[in-house]
């Protein structure tokens, strides 16, 4: 079991929304065994990119300076 941080959990939630949009295009009723290589690759890329972007956004918010 992986101990996820609060930030990682938030990033996963944000990523789920992106993956869900792609699944809407593919079709939720499509069995995993019937996905093409391109579809699997697209899902993985969307998940990785979504997680990376969400973690970056979270880090930026946490370290952003307040302009005084």
Short mmCIF file of C-alpha atoms in Angstrom, two decimals, residues 10-62:
data_model
loop_
_atom_site.label_atom_id
_atom_site.label_comp_id
_atom_site.label_asym_id
_atom_site.label_seq_id
_atom_site.Cartn_x
_atom_site.Cartn_y
_atom_site.Cartn_z
CA UNK A 10 -5.86 15.94 -4.80
CA UNK A 11 -3.81 15.44 -7.96
CA UNK A 12 -5.36 12.03 -8.51
CA UNK A 13 -8.83 13.52 -8.19
CA UNK A 14 -7.97 16.17 -10.77
CA UNK A 15 -6.51 13.49 -13.04
CA UNK A 16 -9.66 11.37 -12.81
CA UNK A 17 -11.64 14.16 -14.44
CA UNK A 18 -9.25 14.27 -17.41
CA UNK A 19 -9.26 10.49 -17.82
CA UNK A 20 -13.07 10.46 -17.60
CA UNK A 21 -13.31 12.86 -20.54
CA UNK A 22 -11.18 10.50 -22.62
CA UNK A 23 -13.26 7.52 -21.49
CA UNK A 24 -16.36 9.39 -22.69
CA UNK A 25 -14.78 9.42 -26.17
CA UNK A 26 -13.74 5.76 -26.01
CA UNK A 27 -16.97 4.55 -24.45
CA UNK A 28 -17.41 3.45 -20.87
CA UNK A 29 -18.85 0.10 -21.90
CA UNK A 30 -15.74 -0.84 -23.87
CA UNK A 31 -13.96 -3.73 -22.12
CA UNK A 32 -10.29 -3.10 -21.38
CA UNK A 33 -9.39 -6.14 -23.47
CA UNK A 34 -10.93 -4.43 -26.52
CA UNK A 35 -9.01 -1.17 -26.24
CA UNK A 36 -6.53 -0.53 -28.99
CA UNK A 37 -2.89 0.11 -28.23
CA UNK A 38 -3.44 3.76 -29.13
CA UNK A 39 -6.35 4.03 -26.69
CA UNK A 40 -4.37 2.46 -23.85
CA UNK A 41 -1.44 4.74 -24.62
CA UNK A 42 -3.75 7.78 -24.66
CA UNK A 43 -5.24 6.82 -21.28
CA UNK A 44 -1.80 6.38 -19.72
CA UNK A 45 -0.51 9.62 -21.20
CA UNK A 46 -3.57 11.52 -20.02
CA UNK A 47 -3.20 10.09 -16.51
CA UNK A 48 0.53 10.84 -16.27
CA UNK A 49 0.23 14.32 -17.77
CA UNK A 50 -2.82 15.14 -15.67
CA UNK A 51 -1.09 14.06 -12.47
CA UNK A 52 2.08 15.95 -13.35
CA UNK A 53 0.17 19.14 -14.15
CA UNK A 54 -1.96 18.89 -11.02
CA UNK A 55 1.09 18.38 -8.79
CA UNK A 56 2.78 21.35 -10.46
CA UNK A 57 -0.29 23.53 -9.89
CA UNK A 58 -0.48 22.45 -6.25
CA UNK A 59 3.22 23.19 -5.71
CA UNK A 60 2.85 26.61 -7.32
CA UNK A 61 -0.08 27.55 -5.09
CA UNK A 62 1.81 26.43 -2.00
#
